[in-house]
Short mmCIF file of C-alpha atoms and ligand atoms in Angstrom, two decimals:
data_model
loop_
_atom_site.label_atom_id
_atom_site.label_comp_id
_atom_site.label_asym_id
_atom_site.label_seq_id
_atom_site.Cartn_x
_atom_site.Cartn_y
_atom_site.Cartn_z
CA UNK A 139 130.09 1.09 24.83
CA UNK A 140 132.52 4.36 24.41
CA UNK A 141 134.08 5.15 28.00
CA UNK A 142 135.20 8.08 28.59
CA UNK A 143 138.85 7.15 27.50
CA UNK A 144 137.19 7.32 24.32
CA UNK A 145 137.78 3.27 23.75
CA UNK A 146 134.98 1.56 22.19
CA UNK A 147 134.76 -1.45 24.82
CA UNK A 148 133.00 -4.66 23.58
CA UNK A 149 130.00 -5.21 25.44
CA UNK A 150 128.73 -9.07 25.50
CA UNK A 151 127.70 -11.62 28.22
CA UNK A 152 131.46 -12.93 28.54
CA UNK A 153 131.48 -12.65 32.34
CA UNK A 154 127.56 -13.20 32.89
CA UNK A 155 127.14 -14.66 36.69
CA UNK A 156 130.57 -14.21 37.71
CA UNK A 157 131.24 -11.91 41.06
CA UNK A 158 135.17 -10.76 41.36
CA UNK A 159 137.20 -8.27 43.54
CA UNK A 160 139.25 -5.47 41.71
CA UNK A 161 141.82 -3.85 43.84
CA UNK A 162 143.99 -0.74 42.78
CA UNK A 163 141.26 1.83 41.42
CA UNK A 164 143.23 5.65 42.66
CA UNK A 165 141.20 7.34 39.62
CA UNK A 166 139.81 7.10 36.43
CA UNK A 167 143.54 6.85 34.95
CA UNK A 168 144.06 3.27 36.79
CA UNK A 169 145.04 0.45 34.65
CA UNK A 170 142.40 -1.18 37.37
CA UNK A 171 139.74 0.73 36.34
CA UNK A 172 140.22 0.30 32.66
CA UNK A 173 140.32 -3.44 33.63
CA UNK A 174 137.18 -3.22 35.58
CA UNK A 175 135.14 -1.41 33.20
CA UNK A 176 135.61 -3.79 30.66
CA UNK A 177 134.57 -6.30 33.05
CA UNK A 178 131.48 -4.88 34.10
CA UNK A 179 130.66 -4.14 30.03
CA UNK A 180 130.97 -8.20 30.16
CA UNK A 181 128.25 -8.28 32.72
CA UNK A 182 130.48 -9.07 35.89
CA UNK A 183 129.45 -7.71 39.26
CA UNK A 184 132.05 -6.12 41.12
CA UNK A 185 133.37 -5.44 44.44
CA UNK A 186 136.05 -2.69 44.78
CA UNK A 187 138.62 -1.88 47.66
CA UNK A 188 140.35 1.50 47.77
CA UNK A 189 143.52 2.82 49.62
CA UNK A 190 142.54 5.31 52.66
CA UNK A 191 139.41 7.91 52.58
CA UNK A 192 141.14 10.31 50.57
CA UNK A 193 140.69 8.25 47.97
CA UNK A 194 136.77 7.20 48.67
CA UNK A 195 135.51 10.31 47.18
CA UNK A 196 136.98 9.10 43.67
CA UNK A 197 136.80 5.63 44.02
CA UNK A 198 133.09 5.77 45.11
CA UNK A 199 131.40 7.87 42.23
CA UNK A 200 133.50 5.42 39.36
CA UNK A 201 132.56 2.50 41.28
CA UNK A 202 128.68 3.26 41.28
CA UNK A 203 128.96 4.10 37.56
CA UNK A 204 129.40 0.29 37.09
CA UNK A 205 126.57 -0.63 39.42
CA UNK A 206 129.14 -1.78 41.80
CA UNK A 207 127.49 -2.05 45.58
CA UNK A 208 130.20 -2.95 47.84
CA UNK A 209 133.38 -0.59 47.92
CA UNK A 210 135.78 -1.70 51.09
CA UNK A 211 138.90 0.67 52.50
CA UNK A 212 141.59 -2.31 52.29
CA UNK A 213 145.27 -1.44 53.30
CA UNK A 214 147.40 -4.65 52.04
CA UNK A 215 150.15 -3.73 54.69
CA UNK A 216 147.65 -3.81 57.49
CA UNK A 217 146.07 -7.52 58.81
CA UNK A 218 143.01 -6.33 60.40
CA UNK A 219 141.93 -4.30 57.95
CA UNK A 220 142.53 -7.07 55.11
CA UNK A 221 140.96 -9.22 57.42
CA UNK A 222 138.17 -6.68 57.74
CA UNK A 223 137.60 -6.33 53.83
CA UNK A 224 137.46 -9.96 53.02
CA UNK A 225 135.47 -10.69 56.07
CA UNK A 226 132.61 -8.38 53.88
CA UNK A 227 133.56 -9.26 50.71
CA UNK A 228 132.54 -12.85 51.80
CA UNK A 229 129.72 -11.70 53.77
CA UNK A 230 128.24 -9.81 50.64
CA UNK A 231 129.02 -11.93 47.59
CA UNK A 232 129.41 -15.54 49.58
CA UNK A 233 131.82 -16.83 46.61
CA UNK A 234 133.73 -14.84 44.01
CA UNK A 235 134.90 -16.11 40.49
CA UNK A 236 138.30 -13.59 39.62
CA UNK A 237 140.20 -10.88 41.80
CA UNK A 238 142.26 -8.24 39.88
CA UNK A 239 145.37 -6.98 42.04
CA UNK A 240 146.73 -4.19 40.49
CA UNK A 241 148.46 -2.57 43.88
CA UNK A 242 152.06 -1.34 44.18
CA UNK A 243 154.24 1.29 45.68
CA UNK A 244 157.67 2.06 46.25
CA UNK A 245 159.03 5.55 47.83
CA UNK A 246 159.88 8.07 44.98
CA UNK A 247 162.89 8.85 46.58
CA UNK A 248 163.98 4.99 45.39
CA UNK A 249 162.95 5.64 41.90
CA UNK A 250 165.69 7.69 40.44
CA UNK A 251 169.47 7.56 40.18
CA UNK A 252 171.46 4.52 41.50
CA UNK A 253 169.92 1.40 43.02
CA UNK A 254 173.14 0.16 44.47
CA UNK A 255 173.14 3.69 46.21
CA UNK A 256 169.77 4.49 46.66
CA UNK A 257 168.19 1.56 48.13
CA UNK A 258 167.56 0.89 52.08
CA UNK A 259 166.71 -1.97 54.01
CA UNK A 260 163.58 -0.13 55.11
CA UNK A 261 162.15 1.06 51.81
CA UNK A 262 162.99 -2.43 50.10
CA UNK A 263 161.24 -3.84 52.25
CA UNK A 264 158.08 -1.53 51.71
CA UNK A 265 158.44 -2.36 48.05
CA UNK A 266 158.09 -6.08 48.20
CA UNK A 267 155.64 -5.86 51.05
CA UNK A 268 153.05 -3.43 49.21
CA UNK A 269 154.02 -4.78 45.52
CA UNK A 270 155.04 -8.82 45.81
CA UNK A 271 153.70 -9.79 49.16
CA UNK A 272 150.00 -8.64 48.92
CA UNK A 273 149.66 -10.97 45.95
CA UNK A 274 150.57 -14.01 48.07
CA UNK A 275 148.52 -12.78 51.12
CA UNK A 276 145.16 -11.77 48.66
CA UNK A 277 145.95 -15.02 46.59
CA UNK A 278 145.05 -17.08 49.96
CA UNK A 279 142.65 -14.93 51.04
CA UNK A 280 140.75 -15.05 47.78
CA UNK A 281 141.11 -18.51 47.20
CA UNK A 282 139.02 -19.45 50.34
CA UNK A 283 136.02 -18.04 48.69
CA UNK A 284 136.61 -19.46 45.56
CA UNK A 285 135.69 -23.23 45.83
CA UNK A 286 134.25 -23.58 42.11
CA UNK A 287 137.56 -22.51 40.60
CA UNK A 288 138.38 -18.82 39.92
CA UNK A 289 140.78 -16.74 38.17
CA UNK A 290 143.57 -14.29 39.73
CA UNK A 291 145.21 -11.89 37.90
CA UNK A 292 148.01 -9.04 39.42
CA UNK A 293 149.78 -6.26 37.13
CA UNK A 294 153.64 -6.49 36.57
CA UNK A 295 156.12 -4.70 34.32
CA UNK A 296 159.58 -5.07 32.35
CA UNK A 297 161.86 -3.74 34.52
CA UNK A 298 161.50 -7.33 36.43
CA UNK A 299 163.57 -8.69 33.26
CA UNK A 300 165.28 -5.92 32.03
CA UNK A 301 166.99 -2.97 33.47
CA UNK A 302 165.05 0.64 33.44
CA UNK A 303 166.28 3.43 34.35
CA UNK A 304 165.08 4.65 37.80
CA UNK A 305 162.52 1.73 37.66
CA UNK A 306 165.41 0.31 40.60
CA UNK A 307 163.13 -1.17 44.03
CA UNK A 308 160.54 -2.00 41.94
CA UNK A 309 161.74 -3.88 39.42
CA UNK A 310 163.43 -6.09 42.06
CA UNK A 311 159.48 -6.73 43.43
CA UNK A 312 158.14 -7.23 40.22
CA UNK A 313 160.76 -9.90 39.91
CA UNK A 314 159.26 -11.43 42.75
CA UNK A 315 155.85 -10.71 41.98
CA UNK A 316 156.09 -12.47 38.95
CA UNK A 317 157.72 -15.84 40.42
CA UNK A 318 154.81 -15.83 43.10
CA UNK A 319 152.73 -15.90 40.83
CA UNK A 320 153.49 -18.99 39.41
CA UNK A 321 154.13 -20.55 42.72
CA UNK A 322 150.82 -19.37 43.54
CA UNK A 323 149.69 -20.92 40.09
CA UNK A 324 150.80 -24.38 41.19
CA UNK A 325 149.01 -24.69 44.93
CA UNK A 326 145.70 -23.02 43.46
CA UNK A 327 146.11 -25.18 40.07
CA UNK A 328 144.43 -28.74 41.51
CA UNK A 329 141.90 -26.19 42.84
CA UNK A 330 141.10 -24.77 39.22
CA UNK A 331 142.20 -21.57 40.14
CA UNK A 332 144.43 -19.54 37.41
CA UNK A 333 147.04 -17.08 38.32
CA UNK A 334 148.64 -14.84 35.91
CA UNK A 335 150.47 -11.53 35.58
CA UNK A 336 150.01 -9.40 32.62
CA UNK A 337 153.00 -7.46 31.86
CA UNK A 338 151.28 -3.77 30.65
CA UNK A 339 153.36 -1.18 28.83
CA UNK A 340 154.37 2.43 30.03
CA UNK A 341 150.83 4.15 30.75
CA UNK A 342 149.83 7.32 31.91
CA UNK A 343 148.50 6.67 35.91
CA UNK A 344 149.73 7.78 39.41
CA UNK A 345 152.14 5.06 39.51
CA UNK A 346 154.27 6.43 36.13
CA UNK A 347 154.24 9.79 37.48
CA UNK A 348 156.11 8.47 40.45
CA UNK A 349 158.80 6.84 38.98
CA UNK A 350 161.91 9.72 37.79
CA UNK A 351 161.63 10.25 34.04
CA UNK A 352 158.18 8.43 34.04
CA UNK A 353 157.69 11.08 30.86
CA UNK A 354 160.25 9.81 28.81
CA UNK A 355 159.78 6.13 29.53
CA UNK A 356 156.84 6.49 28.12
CA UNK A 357 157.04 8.28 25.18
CA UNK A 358 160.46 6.06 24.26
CA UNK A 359 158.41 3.24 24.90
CA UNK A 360 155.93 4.00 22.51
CA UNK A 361 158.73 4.83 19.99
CA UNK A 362 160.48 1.76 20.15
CA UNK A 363 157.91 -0.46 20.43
CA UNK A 364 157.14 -2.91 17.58
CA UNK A 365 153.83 -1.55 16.89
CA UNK A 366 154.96 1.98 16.96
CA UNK A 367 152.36 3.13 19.77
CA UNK A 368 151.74 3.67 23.37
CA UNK A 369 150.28 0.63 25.44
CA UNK A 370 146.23 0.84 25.38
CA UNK A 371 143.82 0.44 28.67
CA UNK A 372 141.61 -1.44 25.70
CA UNK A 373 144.51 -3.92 24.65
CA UNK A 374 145.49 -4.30 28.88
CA UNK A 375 141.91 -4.51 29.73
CA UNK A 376 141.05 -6.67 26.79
CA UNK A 377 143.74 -9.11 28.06
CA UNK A 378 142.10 -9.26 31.70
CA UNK A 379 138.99 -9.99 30.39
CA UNK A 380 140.79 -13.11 28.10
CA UNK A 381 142.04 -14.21 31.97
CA UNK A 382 139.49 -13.15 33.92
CA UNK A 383 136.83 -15.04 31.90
CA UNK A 384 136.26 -18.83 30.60
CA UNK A 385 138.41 -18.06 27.45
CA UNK A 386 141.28 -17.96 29.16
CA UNK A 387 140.25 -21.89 30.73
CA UNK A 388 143.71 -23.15 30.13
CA UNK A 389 145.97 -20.52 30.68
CA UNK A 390 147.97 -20.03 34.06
CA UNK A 391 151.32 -19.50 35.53
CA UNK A 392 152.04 -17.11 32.96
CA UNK A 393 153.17 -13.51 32.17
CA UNK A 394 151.16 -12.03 29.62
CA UNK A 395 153.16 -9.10 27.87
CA UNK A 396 150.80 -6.47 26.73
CA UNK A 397 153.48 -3.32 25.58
CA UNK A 398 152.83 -3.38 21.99
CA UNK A 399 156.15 -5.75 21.76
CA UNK A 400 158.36 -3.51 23.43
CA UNK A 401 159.41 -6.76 25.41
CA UNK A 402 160.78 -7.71 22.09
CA UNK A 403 163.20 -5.35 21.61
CA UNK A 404 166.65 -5.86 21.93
CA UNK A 405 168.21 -2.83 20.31
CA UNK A 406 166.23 0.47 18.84
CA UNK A 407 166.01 1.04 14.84
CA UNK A 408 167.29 4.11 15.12
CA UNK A 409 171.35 3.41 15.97
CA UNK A 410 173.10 6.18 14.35
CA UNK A 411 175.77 8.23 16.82
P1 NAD B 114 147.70 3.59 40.20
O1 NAD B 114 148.50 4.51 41.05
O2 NAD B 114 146.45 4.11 39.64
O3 NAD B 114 147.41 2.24 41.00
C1 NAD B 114 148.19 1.77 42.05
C2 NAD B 114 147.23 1.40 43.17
O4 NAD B 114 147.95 0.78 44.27
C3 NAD B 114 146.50 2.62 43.73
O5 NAD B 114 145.11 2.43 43.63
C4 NAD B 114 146.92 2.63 45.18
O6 NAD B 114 145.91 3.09 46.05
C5 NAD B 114 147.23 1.16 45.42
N1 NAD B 114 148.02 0.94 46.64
C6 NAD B 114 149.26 1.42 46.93
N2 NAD B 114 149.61 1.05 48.18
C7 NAD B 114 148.58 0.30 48.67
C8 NAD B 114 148.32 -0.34 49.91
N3 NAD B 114 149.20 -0.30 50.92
N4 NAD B 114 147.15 -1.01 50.06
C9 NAD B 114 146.24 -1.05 49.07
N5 NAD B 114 146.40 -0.43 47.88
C10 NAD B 114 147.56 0.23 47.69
O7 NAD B 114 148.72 3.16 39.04
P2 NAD B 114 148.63 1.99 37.96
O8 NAD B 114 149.64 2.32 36.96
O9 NAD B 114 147.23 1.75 37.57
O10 NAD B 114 149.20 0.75 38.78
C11 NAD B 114 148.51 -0.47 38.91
C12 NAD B 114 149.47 -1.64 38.77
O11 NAD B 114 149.94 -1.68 37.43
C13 NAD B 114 150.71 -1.56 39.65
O12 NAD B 114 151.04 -2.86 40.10
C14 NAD B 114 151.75 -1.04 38.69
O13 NAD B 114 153.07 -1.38 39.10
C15 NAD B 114 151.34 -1.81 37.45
N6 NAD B 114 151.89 -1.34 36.19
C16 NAD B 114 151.80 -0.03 35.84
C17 NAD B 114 152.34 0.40 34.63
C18 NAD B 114 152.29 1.85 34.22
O14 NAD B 114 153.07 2.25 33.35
N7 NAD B 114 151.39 2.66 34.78
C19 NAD B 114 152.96 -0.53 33.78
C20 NAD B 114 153.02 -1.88 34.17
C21 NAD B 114 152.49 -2.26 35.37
#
């Protein structure tokens, strides 16, 4: 099926019967719309949520393309209205078999210059809230409707390893992100529930363009990657679907790196100067 990222997405019966939650679609750029198009070409039925009403009238016309019914406003910050979402999530599907959280957010004016310097109690805080908390809080919530097992997957980067420029706040939460997850990984384990991150390359979404220099991180990053290109939606959303469906079976409590090796790097060919 060619989308119209122009990726040729492999349709098949891979998720046939299974019902799952994707959270994090802003617009057709979002890594979790790539993920849930590939889904849905696997036969899954999805739910979506979306951030606020300004972003309904995007959300809702990508959403339908898919044959998606229910699309829920869910702010992860906010209680009630989780409360609300899941509350009609359950309501509507009964039991659900994968949730993709692909949510994050740190204030722009964090993402530049000097983290030592530029970093407040206040916006920290916002950081880990929106981008390491919600995993923990939509982990529980979406284990309670998962009592045949279930897969979880959230959306992570480098800079929880390794130092990026400007990448500052938010590398600090993806740190965090990514050890939830495997704590998360060991309660939902007995439960046959898998949790894993997958580690995407510098791509071209909302989230980049936030970060100072989100340009050149991604061009470099494509340079001096092993492979010599940028990160794909088809290689990121091809990796979901591993997780997301029975071929991933024995796979959790990890971080999948999917950056066309730039995780491998330690030094750039080109050293001259
Ligand atoms: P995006 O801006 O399209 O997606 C981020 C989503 O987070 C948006 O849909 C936004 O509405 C949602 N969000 C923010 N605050 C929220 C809140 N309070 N409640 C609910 N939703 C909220 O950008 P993206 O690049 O697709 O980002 C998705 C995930 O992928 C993020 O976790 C991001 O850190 C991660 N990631 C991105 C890249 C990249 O280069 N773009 C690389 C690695 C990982």
């Amino acid at each position: 099926m060619a989308t119209s990222e122009g990726w040729d997405m492999p349709t098949g019966d891979l998720m046939k019967g299974k019902k799952g939650l994707i959270m994090g679609v802003a617009n057709s750029s979002s890594i979790a719309w790539g993920i849930a198009s590939q889904l849905a070409a696997q036969g899954a039925e999805l739910a979506f949520t979306y951030l606020g009403e300004g972003l309904e009238r995007r959300v809702r016309p990508l959403a339908e393309s898919v044959g998606a019914k229910l699309l829920i406003q869910a702010d992860v910050t906010d209680d009630a209205s989780m409360d609300a979402a899941f509350a009609e999530l359950e309501k509507e599907f009964g039991t659900i078999d994968f949730v993709v959280h692909s949510v994050a957010f740190a204030n722009k004016d964090e993402l530049k210059g000097s983290f030592v310097d530029n970093t407040t109690r206040d916006s920290f805080l916002l950081a880990m809230n929106i981008s390491a908390f919600s995993f923990v809080d939509v982990a529980k919530r979406s284990a309670r409707l998962m009592p045949n097992g279930g897969s979880m997957i959230t959306l992570t980067y480098l800079g929880s390893e390794r130092v990026i420029p400007n990448y500052n706040t938010m590398g600090v939460a993806k740190a965090a992100l990514e050890a939830a997850t495997r704590y998360i990984a060991r309660d939902l384990g007995p439960k046959n529930i898998r949790v894993n991150a997958i580690s995407a390359g510098a791509m071209r979404t909302l989230s980049l363009a936030g970060i100072s220099g989100g340009r050149g991180l991604h061009s470099k990053s494509a340079q001096f990657s092993l492979i010599k290109e940028e990160t794909s939606m088809e290689g990121v959303a091809g990796a979901a679907l591993w997780l997301c469906s029975d071929l991933g079976r024995s796979t959790t409590g990890e971080v999948v790196h999917v950056d066309a090796g730039f995780h491998a790097v330690g030094l750039p060919d080109d050293m001259e100067g």
